[in-house]
mmCIF file of C-alpha atoms in Angstrom:
data_model
loop_
_atom_site.group_PDB
_atom_site.id
_atom_site.type_symbol
_atom_site.label_atom_id
_atom_site.label_comp_id
_atom_site.label_asym_id
_atom_site.label_seq_id
_atom_site.Cartn_x
_atom_site.Cartn_y
_atom_site.Cartn_z
ATOM 1 C CA UNK A 257 0.000 0.000 0.000
ATOM 2 C CA UNK A 258 1.447 3.423 -0.935
ATOM 3 C CA UNK A 259 2.788 5.540 1.921
ATOM 4 C CA UNK A 260 1.377 9.060 2.090
ATOM 5 C CA UNK A 261 3.909 11.896 2.067
ATOM 6 C CA UNK A 262 3.623 15.622 1.451
ATOM 7 C CA UNK A 263 4.627 15.342 -2.185
ATOM 8 C CA UNK A 264 4.029 19.020 -3.098
ATOM 9 C CA UNK A 265 6.248 20.161 -0.237
ATOM 10 C CA UNK A 266 8.946 17.636 -1.171
ATOM 11 C CA UNK A 267 8.947 18.729 -4.816
ATOM 12 C CA UNK A 268 9.048 22.366 -3.745
ATOM 13 C CA UNK A 269 12.087 21.549 -1.582
ATOM 14 C CA UNK A 270 13.712 20.207 -4.748
ATOM 15 C CA UNK A 271 12.717 23.266 -6.770
ATOM 16 C CA UNK A 272 10.456 21.129 -8.980
ATOM 17 C CA UNK A 273 6.837 21.893 -7.970
ATOM 18 C CA UNK A 274 5.706 21.513 -11.584
ATOM 19 C CA UNK A 275 6.568 17.795 -11.603
ATOM 20 C CA UNK A 276 3.710 16.675 -9.345
ATOM 21 C CA UNK A 277 1.595 15.384 -12.249
ATOM 22 C CA UNK A 278 4.346 14.197 -14.611
ATOM 23 C CA UNK A 279 4.515 10.753 -16.192
ATOM 24 C CA UNK A 280 7.496 8.603 -15.113
ATOM 25 C CA UNK A 281 10.307 8.796 -17.638
ATOM 26 C CA UNK A 282 14.078 8.574 -17.821
ATOM 27 C CA UNK A 283 14.325 12.336 -18.347
ATOM 28 C CA UNK A 284 12.112 13.112 -15.356
ATOM 29 C CA UNK A 285 13.923 10.597 -13.128
ATOM 30 C CA UNK A 286 17.239 12.244 -13.981
ATOM 31 C CA UNK A 287 15.833 15.700 -13.207
ATOM 32 C CA UNK A 288 14.534 14.533 -9.833
ATOM 33 C CA UNK A 289 17.828 12.830 -8.967
ATOM 34 C CA UNK A 290 19.942 15.847 -9.937
ATOM 35 C CA UNK A 291 17.738 18.266 -8.016
ATOM 36 C CA UNK A 292 17.876 16.089 -4.900
ATOM 37 C CA UNK A 293 21.668 15.784 -5.085
ATOM 38 C CA UNK A 294 22.056 19.548 -5.460
ATOM 39 C CA UNK A 295 19.526 20.713 -2.864
ATOM 40 C CA UNK A 296 19.503 18.087 -0.095
ATOM 41 C CA UNK A 297 22.868 17.634 1.618
ATOM 42 C CA UNK A 298 24.490 14.377 2.545
ATOM 43 C CA UNK A 299 25.272 15.171 6.174
ATOM 44 C CA UNK A 300 25.787 13.682 9.626
ATOM 45 C CA UNK A 301 25.623 16.841 11.760
ATOM 46 C CA UNK A 302 22.689 15.409 13.701
ATOM 47 C CA UNK A 303 25.155 13.005 15.340
ATOM 48 C CA UNK A 304 27.266 15.541 17.302
ATOM 49 C CA UNK A 305 24.044 17.395 18.131
ATOM 50 C CA UNK A 306 22.756 14.270 19.885
ATOM 51 C CA UNK A 307 19.634 13.873 17.745
ATOM 52 C CA UNK A 308 17.848 10.516 17.758
ATOM 53 C CA UNK A 309 17.410 9.605 14.093
ATOM 54 C CA UNK A 310 16.060 6.277 12.830
ATOM 55 C CA UNK A 311 16.120 4.691 9.368
ATOM 56 C CA UNK A 312 12.367 5.301 8.898
ATOM 57 C CA UNK A 313 11.862 6.820 5.409
ATOM 58 C CA UNK A 314 8.850 8.878 6.480
ATOM 59 C CA UNK A 315 10.912 10.393 9.286
ATOM 60 C CA UNK A 316 13.638 11.143 6.758
ATOM 61 C CA UNK A 317 11.131 12.979 4.548
ATOM 62 C CA UNK A 318 10.245 15.182 7.511
ATOM 63 C CA UNK A 319 13.903 16.004 8.120
ATOM 64 C CA UNK A 320 14.405 16.892 4.469
ATOM 65 C CA UNK A 321 11.359 19.158 4.492
ATOM 66 C CA UNK A 322 12.800 20.835 7.593
ATOM 67 C CA UNK A 323 15.976 21.724 5.698
ATOM 68 C CA UNK A 324 18.265 18.894 6.714
ATOM 69 C CA UNK A 325 19.624 15.785 5.007
ATOM 70 C CA UNK A 326 21.178 12.560 6.233
ATOM 71 C CA UNK A 327 23.176 9.654 4.903
ATOM 72 C CA UNK A 328 22.207 6.746 2.647
ATOM 73 C CA UNK A 329 19.361 5.299 4.723
ATOM 74 C CA UNK A 330 17.709 8.711 4.963
ATOM 75 C CA UNK A 331 18.356 10.187 1.520
ATOM 76 C CA UNK A 332 17.650 7.041 -0.470
ATOM 77 C CA UNK A 333 14.846 6.007 1.874
ATOM 78 C CA UNK A 334 13.061 9.327 1.482
ATOM 79 C CA UNK A 335 13.708 9.491 -2.257
ATOM 80 C CA UNK A 336 12.213 6.025 -2.704
ATOM 81 C CA UNK A 337 8.979 7.245 -1.116
ATOM 82 C CA UNK A 338 8.876 10.283 -3.384
ATOM 83 C CA UNK A 339 9.477 8.194 -6.483
ATOM 84 C CA UNK A 340 6.784 5.697 -5.511
ATOM 85 C CA UNK A 341 4.326 8.525 -4.884
ATOM 86 C CA UNK A 342 5.113 9.775 -8.397
ATOM 87 C CA UNK A 343 4.454 6.371 -9.938
ATOM 88 C CA UNK A 344 7.973 4.950 -10.324
ATOM 89 C CA UNK A 345 8.793 1.291 -9.660
ATOM 90 C CA UNK A 346 11.491 1.450 -6.998
ATOM 91 C CA UNK A 347 13.324 -1.338 -5.168
ATOM 92 C CA UNK A 348 15.555 -0.968 -2.091
ATOM 93 C CA UNK A 349 18.662 -3.138 -1.837
ATOM 94 C CA UNK A 350 21.138 -4.109 0.881
ATOM 95 C CA UNK A 351 24.574 -2.752 0.015
ATOM 96 C CA UNK A 352 27.999 -2.192 1.495
ATOM 97 C CA UNK A 353 30.694 0.439 0.946
ATOM 98 C CA UNK A 354 34.459 -0.083 1.034
ATOM 99 C CA UNK A 355 36.935 2.727 1.644
ATOM 100 C CA UNK A 356 40.448 2.956 0.270
ATOM 101 C CA UNK A 357 41.878 0.726 2.971
ATOM 102 C CA UNK A 358 41.920 -3.049 2.617
ATOM 103 C CA UNK A 359 38.232 -3.533 3.482
ATOM 104 C CA UNK A 360 36.339 -6.653 2.470
ATOM 105 C CA UNK A 361 33.946 -6.252 -0.444
ATOM 106 C CA UNK A 362 30.321 -7.230 -0.031
ATOM 107 C CA UNK A 363 26.900 -6.015 1.050
ATOM 108 C CA UNK A 364 27.111 -5.839 4.849
ATOM 109 C CA UNK A 365 24.098 -3.574 5.348
ATOM 110 C CA UNK A 366 26.198 -0.431 5.591
ATOM 111 C CA UNK A 367 24.508 1.045 2.539
ATOM 112 C CA UNK A 368 20.983 1.318 1.136
ATOM 113 C CA UNK A 369 20.946 1.308 -2.666
ATOM 114 C CA UNK A 370 18.011 1.859 -5.029
ATOM 115 C CA UNK A 371 17.039 0.665 -8.466
ATOM 116 C CA UNK A 372 14.205 1.880 -10.659
ATOM 117 C CA UNK A 373 12.650 -0.407 -13.275
ATOM 118 C CA UNK A 374 10.205 -0.046 -16.134
ATOM 119 C CA UNK A 375 11.988 2.781 -17.967
ATOM 120 C CA UNK A 376 13.544 1.284 -21.116
ATOM 121 C CA UNK A 377 15.839 3.444 -23.249
ATOM 122 C CA UNK A 378 18.761 3.068 -25.624
ATOM 123 C CA UNK A 379 21.105 3.277 -22.624
ATOM 124 C CA UNK A 380 19.108 0.713 -20.630
ATOM 125 C CA UNK A 381 17.104 -1.582 -22.930
ATOM 126 C CA UNK A 382 15.798 -3.567 -19.940
ATOM 127 C CA UNK A 383 14.597 -0.376 -18.274
ATOM 128 C CA UNK A 384 16.681 -0.826 -15.101
ATOM 129 C CA UNK A 385 18.447 2.145 -13.457
ATOM 130 C CA UNK A 386 20.847 2.522 -10.544
ATOM 131 C CA UNK A 387 19.643 5.386 -8.365
ATOM 132 C CA UNK A 388 21.709 6.545 -5.400
ATOM 133 C CA UNK A 389 21.828 9.797 -3.441
ATOM 134 C CA UNK A 390 23.542 8.264 -0.428
ATOM 135 C CA UNK A 391 27.204 8.280 -1.424
ATOM 136 C CA UNK A 392 28.143 11.876 -0.636
ATOM 137 C CA UNK A 393 30.538 12.465 -3.514
ATOM 138 C CA UNK A 394 28.860 9.837 -5.681
ATOM 139 C CA UNK A 395 26.179 10.094 -8.343
ATOM 140 C CA UNK A 396 24.709 13.318 -9.680
ATOM 141 C CA UNK A 397 22.168 11.479 -11.832
ATOM 142 C CA UNK A 398 21.012 7.869 -12.240
ATOM 143 C CA UNK A 399 23.062 5.329 -14.191
ATOM 144 C CA UNK A 400 21.700 2.619 -16.499
ATOM 145 C CA UNK A 401 22.041 -0.689 -14.677
ATOM 146 C CA UNK A 402 24.251 -2.023 -17.456
ATOM 147 C CA UNK A 403 27.868 -3.099 -17.269
ATOM 148 C CA UNK A 404 30.055 -0.246 -18.438
ATOM 149 C CA UNK A 405 31.980 2.897 -17.595
ATOM 150 C CA UNK A 406 30.239 6.209 -16.999
ATOM 151 C CA UNK A 407 31.274 9.831 -16.587
ATOM 152 C CA UNK A 408 29.522 12.497 -14.534
ATOM 153 C CA UNK A 409 31.339 15.800 -14.141
ATOM 154 C CA UNK A 410 34.931 15.134 -13.023
ATOM 155 C CA UNK A 411 34.198 11.566 -11.916
ATOM 156 C CA UNK A 412 34.460 8.309 -13.849
ATOM 157 C CA UNK A 413 32.490 5.365 -12.536
ATOM 158 C CA UNK A 414 32.010 1.727 -13.487
ATOM 159 C CA UNK A 415 29.170 -0.750 -13.009
ATOM 160 C CA UNK A 416 29.775 -4.494 -13.283
ATOM 161 C CA UNK A 417 28.605 -7.782 -11.777
ATOM 162 C CA UNK A 418 29.673 -8.096 -8.156
ATOM 163 C CA UNK A 419 32.330 -10.640 -7.342
ATOM 164 C CA UNK A 420 31.406 -10.579 -3.651
ATOM 165 C CA UNK A 421 27.610 -10.816 -4.073
ATOM 166 C CA UNK A 422 26.623 -13.456 -6.672
ATOM 167 C CA UNK A 423 23.921 -12.033 -8.885
ATOM 168 C CA UNK A 424 24.477 -8.570 -7.421
ATOM 169 C CA UNK A 425 26.150 -5.429 -8.707
ATOM 170 C CA UNK A 426 29.418 -3.598 -8.112
ATOM 171 C CA UNK A 427 29.864 0.188 -8.359
ATOM 172 C CA UNK A 428 33.481 1.344 -8.705
ATOM 173 C CA UNK A 429 34.118 4.948 -7.693
ATOM 174 C CA UNK A 430 36.591 7.351 -9.267
ATOM 175 C CA UNK A 431 40.109 7.229 -7.732
ATOM 176 C CA UNK A 432 39.667 10.786 -6.424
ATOM 177 C CA UNK A 433 36.469 9.813 -4.589
ATOM 178 C CA UNK A 434 36.071 9.251 -0.866
ATOM 179 C CA UNK A 435 35.647 5.471 -1.154
ATOM 180 C CA UNK A 436 36.702 2.609 -3.417
ATOM 181 C CA UNK A 437 33.295 1.237 -4.310
ATOM 182 C CA UNK A 438 30.175 -0.564 -3.173
ATOM 183 C CA UNK A 439 28.355 -3.838 -3.733
ATOM 184 C CA UNK A 440 24.602 -4.375 -3.557
ATOM 185 C CA UNK A 441 22.339 -7.384 -3.771
ATOM 186 C CA UNK A 442 19.477 -7.695 -6.220
ATOM 187 C CA UNK A 443 16.977 -8.939 -3.627
ATOM 188 C CA UNK A 444 14.427 -6.539 -2.218
ATOM 189 C CA UNK A 445 15.456 -5.128 1.173
ATOM 190 C CA UNK A 446 13.423 -4.112 4.205
ATOM 191 C CA UNK A 447 14.361 -1.028 6.215
ATOM 192 C CA UNK A 448 14.817 -3.293 9.245
ATOM 193 C CA UNK A 449 17.809 -4.812 7.410
ATOM 194 C CA UNK A 450 19.749 -1.618 8.140
ATOM 195 C CA UNK A 451 19.015 -1.038 11.821
ATOM 196 C CA UNK A 452 22.135 -2.685 13.251
ATOM 197 C CA UNK A 453 24.546 -0.905 10.905
ATOM 198 C CA UNK A 454 22.794 2.423 11.423
ATOM 199 C CA UNK A 455 23.230 2.063 15.180
ATOM 200 C CA UNK A 456 26.922 1.262 14.712
ATOM 201 C CA UNK A 457 27.649 4.071 12.276
ATOM 202 C CA UNK A 458 25.826 6.723 14.293
ATOM 203 C CA UNK A 459 26.984 5.779 17.815
ATOM 204 C CA UNK A 460 30.254 3.818 17.744
ATOM 205 C CA UNK A 461 33.281 5.712 19.061
ATOM 206 C CA UNK A 462 35.275 4.401 16.108
ATOM 207 C CA UNK A 463 32.771 5.459 13.435
ATOM 208 C CA UNK A 464 34.076 8.141 11.069
ATOM 209 C CA UNK A 465 30.649 9.785 11.229
ATOM 210 C CA UNK A 466 30.907 10.075 15.014
ATOM 211 C CA UNK A 467 34.523 11.221 14.933
ATOM 212 C CA UNK A 468 34.189 13.858 12.215
ATOM 213 C CA UNK A 469 31.278 16.212 11.478
ATOM 214 C CA UNK A 470 30.827 16.231 7.694
ATOM 215 C CA UNK A 471 28.574 17.254 4.835
ATOM 216 C CA UNK A 472 28.668 16.875 1.045
ATOM 217 C CA UNK A 473 26.766 18.318 -1.878
ATOM 218 C CA UNK A 474 26.992 17.095 -5.474
ATOM 219 C CA UNK A 475 26.341 19.258 -8.541
ATOM 220 C CA UNK A 476 26.841 18.916 -12.287
ATOM 221 C CA UNK A 477 30.418 20.205 -12.206
ATOM 222 C CA UNK A 478 31.684 18.388 -9.122
ATOM 223 C CA UNK A 479 31.253 18.117 -5.378
ATOM 224 C CA UNK A 480 31.765 20.117 -2.177
ATOM 225 C CA UNK A 481 32.807 18.125 0.889
ATOM 226 C CA UNK A 482 33.173 19.535 4.404
ATOM 227 C CA UNK A 483 35.078 17.398 6.914
ATOM 228 C CA UNK A 484 35.821 18.947 10.296
ATOM 229 C CA UNK A 485 37.045 22.436 9.234
ATOM 230 C CA UNK A 486 38.311 21.479 5.770
ATOM 231 C CA UNK A 487 36.145 22.428 2.790
ATOM 232 C CA UNK A 488 37.175 20.549 -0.345
ATOM 233 C CA UNK A 489 35.939 21.392 -3.825
ATOM 234 C CA UNK A 490 36.513 18.834 -6.580
ATOM 235 C CA UNK A 491 35.679 19.847 -10.145
ATOM 236 C CA UNK A 492 38.230 20.550 -12.866
ATOM 237 C CA UNK A 493 40.628 21.041 -9.960
ATOM 238 C CA UNK A 494 40.899 19.936 -6.337
ATOM 239 C CA UNK A 495 40.984 22.777 -3.810
ATOM 240 C CA UNK A 496 41.169 22.363 -0.025
ATOM 241 C CA UNK A 497 40.265 25.376 2.112
ATOM 242 C CA UNK A 498 40.751 25.481 5.865
ATOM 243 C CA UNK A 499 37.892 27.273 7.604
ATOM 244 C CA UNK A 500 39.855 29.057 10.294
ATOM 245 C CA UNK A 501 37.038 30.855 12.092
ATOM 246 C CA UNK A 502 33.596 30.001 13.372
ATOM 247 C CA UNK A 503 32.010 32.546 11.043
ATOM 248 C CA UNK A 504 33.727 30.972 8.009
ATOM 249 C CA UNK A 505 32.585 27.517 9.074
ATOM 250 C CA UNK A 506 28.915 28.416 9.417
ATOM 251 C CA UNK A 507 28.987 30.618 6.315
ATOM 252 C CA UNK A 508 30.029 27.476 4.396
ATOM 253 C CA UNK A 509 27.305 25.349 5.991
ATOM 254 C CA UNK A 510 24.732 27.962 5.009
ATOM 255 C CA UNK A 511 26.043 29.100 1.633
ATOM 256 C CA UNK A 512 27.267 25.767 0.257
ATOM 257 C CA UNK A 513 25.055 23.193 1.987
ATOM 258 C CA UNK A 514 21.961 25.245 2.809
ATOM 259 C CA UNK A 515 21.942 24.523 6.549
ATOM 260 C CA UNK A 516 21.563 27.029 9.383
ATOM 261 C CA UNK A 517 21.813 26.456 13.141
ATOM 262 C CA UNK A 518 20.866 28.251 16.333
ATOM 263 C CA UNK A 519 23.423 29.515 18.835
ATOM 264 C CA UNK A 520 23.443 26.389 21.006
ATOM 265 C CA UNK A 521 23.859 24.119 17.977
ATOM 266 C CA UNK A 522 26.624 26.308 16.586
ATOM 267 C CA UNK A 523 28.604 26.071 19.814
ATOM 268 C CA UNK A 524 28.445 22.268 19.790
ATOM 269 C CA UNK A 525 29.271 21.888 16.109
ATOM 270 C CA UNK A 526 32.186 24.326 16.202
ATOM 271 C CA UNK A 527 33.691 22.554 19.207
ATOM 272 C CA UNK A 528 33.348 19.121 17.591
ATOM 273 C CA UNK A 529 34.612 20.298 14.200
ATOM 274 C CA UNK A 530 37.613 21.971 15.808
ATOM 275 C CA UNK A 531 38.458 18.854 17.836
ATOM 276 C CA UNK A 532 38.269 16.708 14.689
ATOM 277 C CA UNK A 533 40.406 19.220 12.803
ATOM 278 C CA UNK A 534 43.068 19.222 15.522
ATOM 279 C CA UNK A 535 43.122 15.420 15.426
ATOM 280 C CA UNK A 536 43.555 15.490 11.645
ATOM 281 C CA UNK A 537 46.474 17.917 11.966
ATOM 282 C CA UNK A 538 48.186 15.650 14.491
ATOM 283 C CA UNK A 539 47.679 12.543 12.390
ATOM 284 C CA UNK A 540 49.023 14.062 9.172
ATOM 285 C CA UNK A 541 52.322 15.103 10.757
ATOM 286 C CA UNK A 542 55.269 12.987 9.513
#
């Protein structure tokens, strides 16, 4: 049974109020995906602020409408509800992300991936599409779920059969990206499949999301990534800017990622970002 969401408000948040009555199509799916990537940040700032956030997609929609974002469970979970409300055939999948260290490939529940079916085109004769807003510096628009190499802005990606998940898929990120790649299964997932990993990633003292406040925003030309007090812009170049003052830090959160905070929240975030930045400086010393 379809889940009711405030679709007009969601589309307005994406800057696409005119799409409420559109017919599902590859062109419209791409427009929705791009708008979501550009306007809704990938962010984990709710963690240092001590917010209790679940993997419930309806809850995630509420957060997005309130001007916030989330990570894969929230962004892809919410987007799946929007797409279903608009008439798209969407499936959630259990996935897993591997960083640049020697991490084991496979779908361990650390990622929620999406596919959309029923939209055949020259690029995807079977009508299957890989849809993912939960990778931070990942996709700007959907990819045909077809083995091959793809280019979006400065990034080059690859899709191929997964070696770790028989019958599943492997996404290989660009070498300049924040992670090596991800695997996802073809079976339909339930949101309860992600509860354990969500708890670990949002509360464990060793989780990178707990250790370092971060946000990311993808656009057609590249990506902006804020980690601690370092703002990195990757497009035709790769520029790292240290945000030396509190005013610079929150100007970036507002101007680049579209997020504002009250005085109490600002004090907490600045303290946590500064502590993470100091740790990064110590660790990078020879």
